[in-house]
Amino acid sequence: MPFASYVLLFLAVPTLLAVGSGFVGADGALTLDNVAALADPVIIATFVNSIGLSLLTAVIGAIVGALLCYALLAFHAEGAVRATVAAISGVLAQFGGVMLAFAFIATIGLQGVVTVWLRDVWGIDIFANGAWIYGLPGLVLPYIYFQVPLMVITFLPALTALKAHWLEATLTLGGTRGAFWRRVAMPVLAPSFLASFLLLFANGFSSYATAAALASQGSQIVPLQIRTALTSETLLGRENLAGALALGMIVVMALVMWGYAVVQGKAARWQK
């Protein structure tokens, strides 16, 4: 009952209110104009940008995170190294918003420490072609910053669940370590890897605070487009467009989480 009450009050009701507002016009009457606006080329472009950014950072985060998890297998499961990495990953996976944006601006911003050092010492101007850090390309590095730790948190348990006797059986039957990873470990880990990848995609697609703090101008992704619909002084009377945009995001997220649930169900068989 407490959990059901929490889901109802803090997830279901806000979602219904947000989505429902997309079917209401400025005069309070029911309308489909806001939903029809999802076909606008500008809105479609923001969804394409959001999906592309989420895919790119999820792919990089999944690969780098998986390699880091593999490296951690060399250390004892109860040792200090794994415990330290797990603790740091738990913190960094939630390190976003204004703090993360400020960290990147101070590091590689127009007058950041690394930017000035590269320019003054090596003659390299990373902003020779424009201030890309404040646009869509500038969101890639901050997103990877919290995508990799999230991958470590979600994928490491799957790697540690591999049975040692599977490798022993492979070697006993004349196989090699390479054959074990190709024919046993990778097929077993594939559902967990895909599930973690989908979770990273959902995390990147729904992220707002970091993008809002770093890319203060423009609405290149859907969360920023929702902010513009709610706060812009040039789109008066179109505040309910935010509800339609939220509906579009929910549809995308529902498809992703459905896929996550399917592959996670397959992965659960090997994690028992």
Short mmCIF file of C-alpha atoms in Angstrom, two decimals:
data_model
loop_
_atom_site.label_atom_id
_atom_site.label_comp_id
_atom_site.label_asym_id
_atom_site.label_seq_id
_atom_site.Cartn_x
_atom_site.Cartn_y
_atom_site.Cartn_z
CA MET A 1 0.00 0.00 0.00
CA PRO A 2 2.74 2.60 0.77
CA PHE A 3 4.48 1.81 -2.51
CA ALA A 4 1.22 1.95 -4.48
CA SER A 5 0.38 5.29 -2.86
CA TYR A 6 3.81 6.66 -3.77
CA VAL A 7 3.48 5.53 -7.40
CA LEU A 8 -0.01 7.00 -7.63
CA LEU A 9 0.79 10.39 -6.07
CA PHE A 10 4.25 11.07 -7.48
CA LEU A 11 4.25 9.20 -10.81
CA ALA A 12 0.78 8.41 -12.11
CA VAL A 13 -1.04 11.64 -11.20
CA PRO A 14 1.72 14.04 -12.44
CA THR A 15 2.01 12.03 -15.65
CA LEU A 16 -1.73 12.16 -16.30
CA LEU A 17 -1.83 15.89 -15.58
CA ALA A 18 1.13 16.61 -17.85
CA VAL A 19 -0.13 14.49 -20.73
CA GLY A 20 -3.73 15.62 -20.26
CA SER A 21 -2.71 19.27 -20.62
CA GLY A 22 -1.59 18.48 -24.14
CA PHE A 23 -5.21 17.92 -25.15
CA VAL A 24 -6.41 21.26 -23.77
CA GLY A 25 -6.23 24.56 -25.62
CA ALA A 26 -5.53 28.03 -24.24
CA ASP A 27 -9.28 28.57 -23.78
CA GLY A 28 -9.64 25.38 -21.73
CA ALA A 29 -11.47 23.45 -24.45
CA LEU A 30 -10.41 20.04 -25.68
CA THR A 31 -8.29 20.17 -28.81
CA LEU A 32 -5.86 18.10 -30.85
CA ASP A 33 -3.84 21.11 -32.05
CA ASN A 34 -1.08 20.54 -29.51
CA VAL A 35 -0.72 16.88 -30.46
CA ALA A 36 -0.79 17.80 -34.15
CA ALA A 37 2.15 20.11 -33.49
CA LEU A 38 4.30 17.01 -32.93
CA ALA A 39 4.44 16.74 -36.73
CA ASP A 40 6.07 20.17 -37.00
CA PRO A 41 9.57 19.90 -38.55
CA VAL A 42 11.10 21.80 -35.62
CA ILE A 43 9.57 19.41 -33.08
CA ILE A 44 10.60 16.38 -35.14
CA ALA A 45 14.15 17.75 -35.30
CA THR A 46 14.29 18.03 -31.50
CA PHE A 47 13.15 14.42 -31.13
CA VAL A 48 15.76 13.31 -33.67
CA ASN A 49 18.43 15.26 -31.77
CA SER A 50 17.38 13.75 -28.44
CA ILE A 51 17.32 10.21 -29.81
CA GLY A 52 20.66 10.69 -31.60
CA LEU A 53 22.32 12.16 -28.51
CA SER A 54 20.94 9.39 -26.31
CA LEU A 55 22.03 6.66 -28.73
CA LEU A 56 25.54 8.05 -29.12
CA THR A 57 26.17 8.51 -25.41
CA ALA A 58 24.54 5.15 -24.60
CA VAL A 59 26.79 3.32 -27.09
CA ILE A 60 29.95 5.00 -25.81
CA GLY A 61 28.90 4.61 -22.18
CA ALA A 62 27.99 0.95 -22.64
CA ILE A 63 31.26 0.02 -24.36
CA VAL A 64 33.54 1.96 -22.00
CA GLY A 65 31.57 0.83 -18.95
CA ALA A 66 31.65 -2.82 -20.04
CA LEU A 67 35.43 -2.67 -20.54
CA LEU A 68 35.81 -1.15 -17.09
CA CYS A 69 33.66 -3.92 -15.61
CA TYR A 70 35.82 -6.52 -17.36
CA ALA A 71 38.96 -4.92 -15.91
CA LEU A 72 37.42 -5.10 -12.43
CA LEU A 73 37.15 -8.89 -12.71
CA ALA A 74 40.90 -9.01 -12.05
CA PHE A 75 40.26 -7.82 -8.48
CA HIS A 76 38.74 -9.70 -5.59
CA ALA A 77 34.95 -9.46 -5.40
CA GLU A 78 35.06 -8.29 -1.78
CA GLY A 79 38.24 -6.24 -2.19
CA ALA A 80 38.78 -2.53 -1.71
CA VAL A 81 39.18 -1.78 -5.43
CA ARG A 82 35.74 -3.04 -6.46
CA ALA A 83 34.11 -1.46 -3.43
CA THR A 84 35.76 1.88 -4.20
CA VAL A 85 34.82 1.81 -7.89
CA ALA A 86 31.25 0.81 -7.05
CA ALA A 87 30.95 3.66 -4.53
CA ILE A 88 32.44 6.23 -6.93
CA SER A 89 30.20 5.00 -9.76
CA GLY A 90 27.14 5.36 -7.56
CA VAL A 91 28.05 8.98 -6.85
CA LEU A 92 29.08 9.97 -10.38
CA ALA A 93 26.01 8.36 -11.96
CA GLN A 94 23.93 10.94 -10.06
CA PHE A 95 26.37 13.84 -10.53
CA GLY A 96 24.56 16.05 -12.99
CA GLY A 97 22.76 19.33 -13.40
CA VAL A 98 24.36 22.66 -12.58
CA MET A 99 27.34 21.08 -10.78
CA LEU A 100 28.34 18.96 -13.77
CA ALA A 101 27.76 21.81 -16.24
CA PHE A 102 29.93 24.14 -14.14
CA ALA A 103 32.66 21.50 -13.89
CA PHE A 104 32.85 21.21 -17.69
CA ILE A 105 32.69 24.98 -18.22
CA ALA A 106 35.52 25.46 -15.72
CA THR A 107 37.53 22.70 -17.38
CA ILE A 108 36.95 23.02 -21.14
CA GLY A 109 34.83 26.16 -21.40
CA LEU A 110 35.93 29.17 -23.45
CA GLN A 111 38.24 30.20 -20.59
CA GLY A 112 38.49 26.78 -18.93
CA VAL A 113 41.69 25.49 -17.37
CA VAL A 114 42.33 22.86 -20.06
CA THR A 115 41.26 25.21 -22.86
CA VAL A 116 43.67 27.95 -21.81
CA TRP A 117 46.50 25.44 -21.23
CA LEU A 118 46.09 23.91 -24.70
CA ARG A 119 45.91 27.34 -26.32
CA ASP A 120 48.80 28.98 -24.46
CA VAL A 121 51.19 26.04 -24.22
CA TRP A 122 50.47 23.98 -27.32
CA GLY A 123 48.79 26.50 -29.59
CA ILE A 124 45.67 24.33 -29.91
CA ASP A 125 42.35 26.18 -29.97
CA ILE A 126 39.57 23.66 -29.43
CA PHE A 127 37.01 26.38 -30.13
CA ALA A 128 38.49 27.56 -33.40
CA ASN A 129 35.27 26.59 -35.19
CA GLY A 130 32.89 28.00 -32.61
CA ALA A 131 31.76 27.53 -29.02
CA TRP A 132 30.49 23.98 -29.55
CA ILE A 133 30.39 23.26 -25.81
CA TYR A 134 27.25 25.38 -25.46
CA GLY A 135 25.42 23.55 -28.25
CA LEU A 136 24.28 20.01 -28.92
CA PRO A 137 27.82 18.61 -29.43
CA GLY A 138 28.81 20.01 -26.04
CA LEU A 139 26.31 17.73 -24.31
CA VAL A 140 28.06 14.55 -25.42
CA LEU A 141 30.95 14.67 -22.93
CA PRO A 142 28.83 15.56 -19.87
CA TYR A 143 26.35 12.81 -20.73
CA ILE A 144 29.13 10.23 -21.10
CA TYR A 145 30.41 11.38 -17.71
CA PHE A 146 27.36 9.92 -15.96
CA GLN A 147 26.55 7.20 -18.49
CA VAL A 148 29.75 5.23 -17.88
CA PRO A 149 29.28 4.97 -14.08
CA LEU A 150 25.65 3.93 -14.62
CA MET A 151 26.84 1.16 -16.93
CA VAL A 152 29.28 -0.03 -14.28
CA ILE A 153 26.50 -0.19 -11.68
CA THR A 154 24.09 -2.12 -13.91
CA PHE A 155 26.44 -4.42 -15.86
CA LEU A 156 29.00 -5.45 -13.24
CA PRO A 157 26.56 -7.78 -11.41
CA ALA A 158 25.97 -9.65 -14.70
CA LEU A 159 29.69 -10.12 -15.25
CA THR A 160 30.31 -11.31 -11.71
CA ALA A 161 27.43 -13.79 -12.10
CA LEU A 162 29.39 -15.77 -14.69
CA LYS A 163 30.15 -19.19 -13.23
CA ALA A 164 33.81 -20.08 -12.85
CA HIS A 165 33.10 -23.72 -13.65
CA TRP A 166 31.80 -22.69 -17.10
CA LEU A 167 35.32 -21.59 -18.01
CA GLU A 168 36.79 -24.70 -16.40
CA ALA A 169 34.42 -26.90 -18.40
CA THR A 170 35.37 -25.12 -21.62
CA LEU A 171 39.09 -25.58 -20.97
CA THR A 172 38.59 -29.21 -19.94
CA LEU A 173 36.81 -29.96 -23.21
CA GLY A 174 39.69 -28.51 -25.21
CA GLY A 175 38.41 -24.99 -25.67
CA THR A 176 40.29 -21.77 -25.15
CA ARG A 177 39.55 -18.62 -23.17
CA GLY A 178 38.69 -16.89 -26.42
CA ALA A 179 36.22 -19.63 -27.29
CA PHE A 180 34.68 -19.33 -23.83
CA TRP A 181 34.05 -15.59 -24.28
CA ARG A 182 32.77 -15.99 -27.84
CA ARG A 183 30.52 -19.04 -27.38
CA VAL A 184 29.54 -18.97 -23.71
CA ALA A 185 30.09 -15.65 -21.96
CA MET A 186 29.04 -13.25 -24.71
CA PRO A 187 25.74 -15.04 -25.53
CA VAL A 188 24.94 -15.21 -21.80
CA LEU A 189 25.85 -11.55 -21.23
CA ALA A 190 24.15 -10.22 -24.38
CA PRO A 191 20.70 -9.72 -22.77
CA SER A 192 22.22 -7.96 -19.73
CA PHE A 193 24.37 -5.75 -21.97
CA LEU A 194 21.39 -4.83 -24.13
CA ALA A 195 19.25 -4.15 -21.06
CA SER A 196 21.93 -1.87 -19.63
CA PHE A 197 22.27 -0.12 -22.99
CA LEU A 198 18.52 0.56 -23.10
CA LEU A 199 18.66 1.89 -19.55
CA LEU A 200 21.48 4.25 -20.56
CA PHE A 201 19.44 5.40 -23.56
CA ALA A 202 16.44 6.12 -21.34
CA ASN A 203 18.68 7.96 -18.88
CA GLY A 204 20.12 10.17 -21.61
CA PHE A 205 16.76 10.76 -23.30
CA SER A 206 15.13 11.99 -20.10
CA SER A 207 18.04 14.09 -18.79
CA TYR A 208 17.24 17.78 -18.43
CA ALA A 209 19.21 19.56 -15.70
CA THR A 210 22.67 19.24 -17.25
CA ALA A 211 21.46 20.32 -20.69
CA ALA A 212 19.47 23.24 -19.23
CA ALA A 213 22.50 24.51 -17.30
CA LEU A 214 25.03 24.05 -20.11
CA ALA A 215 22.99 24.91 -23.22
CA SER A 216 21.12 27.92 -21.87
CA GLN A 217 20.26 29.19 -25.35
CA GLY A 218 18.21 27.23 -27.86
CA SER A 219 16.05 24.12 -27.58
CA GLN A 220 18.00 21.42 -29.36
CA ILE A 221 16.50 18.49 -27.42
CA VAL A 222 12.98 17.66 -26.27
CA PRO A 223 13.38 18.50 -22.54
CA LEU A 224 14.64 21.96 -23.50
CA GLN A 225 11.79 22.32 -25.98
CA ILE A 226 9.36 21.61 -23.13
CA ARG A 227 11.06 24.33 -21.09
CA THR A 228 10.68 26.75 -23.98
CA ALA A 229 6.97 25.96 -24.34
CA LEU A 230 6.43 26.68 -20.65
CA THR A 231 8.56 29.80 -20.27
CA SER A 232 8.94 31.46 -23.68
CA GLU A 233 7.48 34.95 -24.06
CA THR A 234 7.14 34.47 -27.81
CA LEU A 235 4.87 31.40 -27.59
CA LEU A 236 2.07 32.84 -25.47
CA GLY A 237 -0.97 30.59 -25.30
CA ARG A 238 1.01 27.50 -26.31
CA GLU A 239 2.05 26.38 -22.83
CA ASN A 240 0.02 23.20 -23.24
CA LEU A 241 2.30 22.21 -26.11
CA ALA A 242 4.59 21.00 -23.33
CA GLY A 243 2.01 18.33 -22.49
CA ALA A 244 2.04 17.07 -26.08
CA LEU A 245 5.84 16.97 -26.04
CA ALA A 246 5.68 15.04 -22.77
CA LEU A 247 3.32 12.57 -24.43
CA GLY A 248 5.83 12.05 -27.23
CA MET A 249 8.60 11.44 -24.70
CA ILE A 250 6.43 8.98 -22.78
CA VAL A 251 5.75 7.00 -25.96
CA VAL A 252 9.47 6.75 -26.71
CA MET A 253 10.31 5.88 -23.11
CA ALA A 254 7.54 3.27 -22.95
CA LEU A 255 8.95 1.49 -25.99
CA VAL A 256 12.45 1.58 -24.55
CA MET A 257 11.41 0.33 -21.12
CA TRP A 258 9.28 -2.41 -22.70
CA GLY A 259 12.36 -3.59 -24.55
CA TYR A 260 14.36 -3.32 -21.33
CA ALA A 261 11.85 -5.48 -19.46
CA VAL A 262 11.91 -8.14 -22.20
CA VAL A 263 15.68 -8.50 -22.36
CA GLN A 264 16.07 -8.19 -18.59
CA GLY A 265 13.68 -11.11 -18.18
CA LYS A 266 15.94 -13.21 -20.39
CA ALA A 267 19.03 -12.07 -18.51
CA ALA A 268 17.50 -12.95 -15.13
CA ARG A 269 17.75 -16.65 -15.93
CA TRP A 270 21.55 -16.44 -15.85
CA GLN A 271 21.77 -14.27 -12.75
CA LYS A 272 20.08 -16.66 -10.36
#
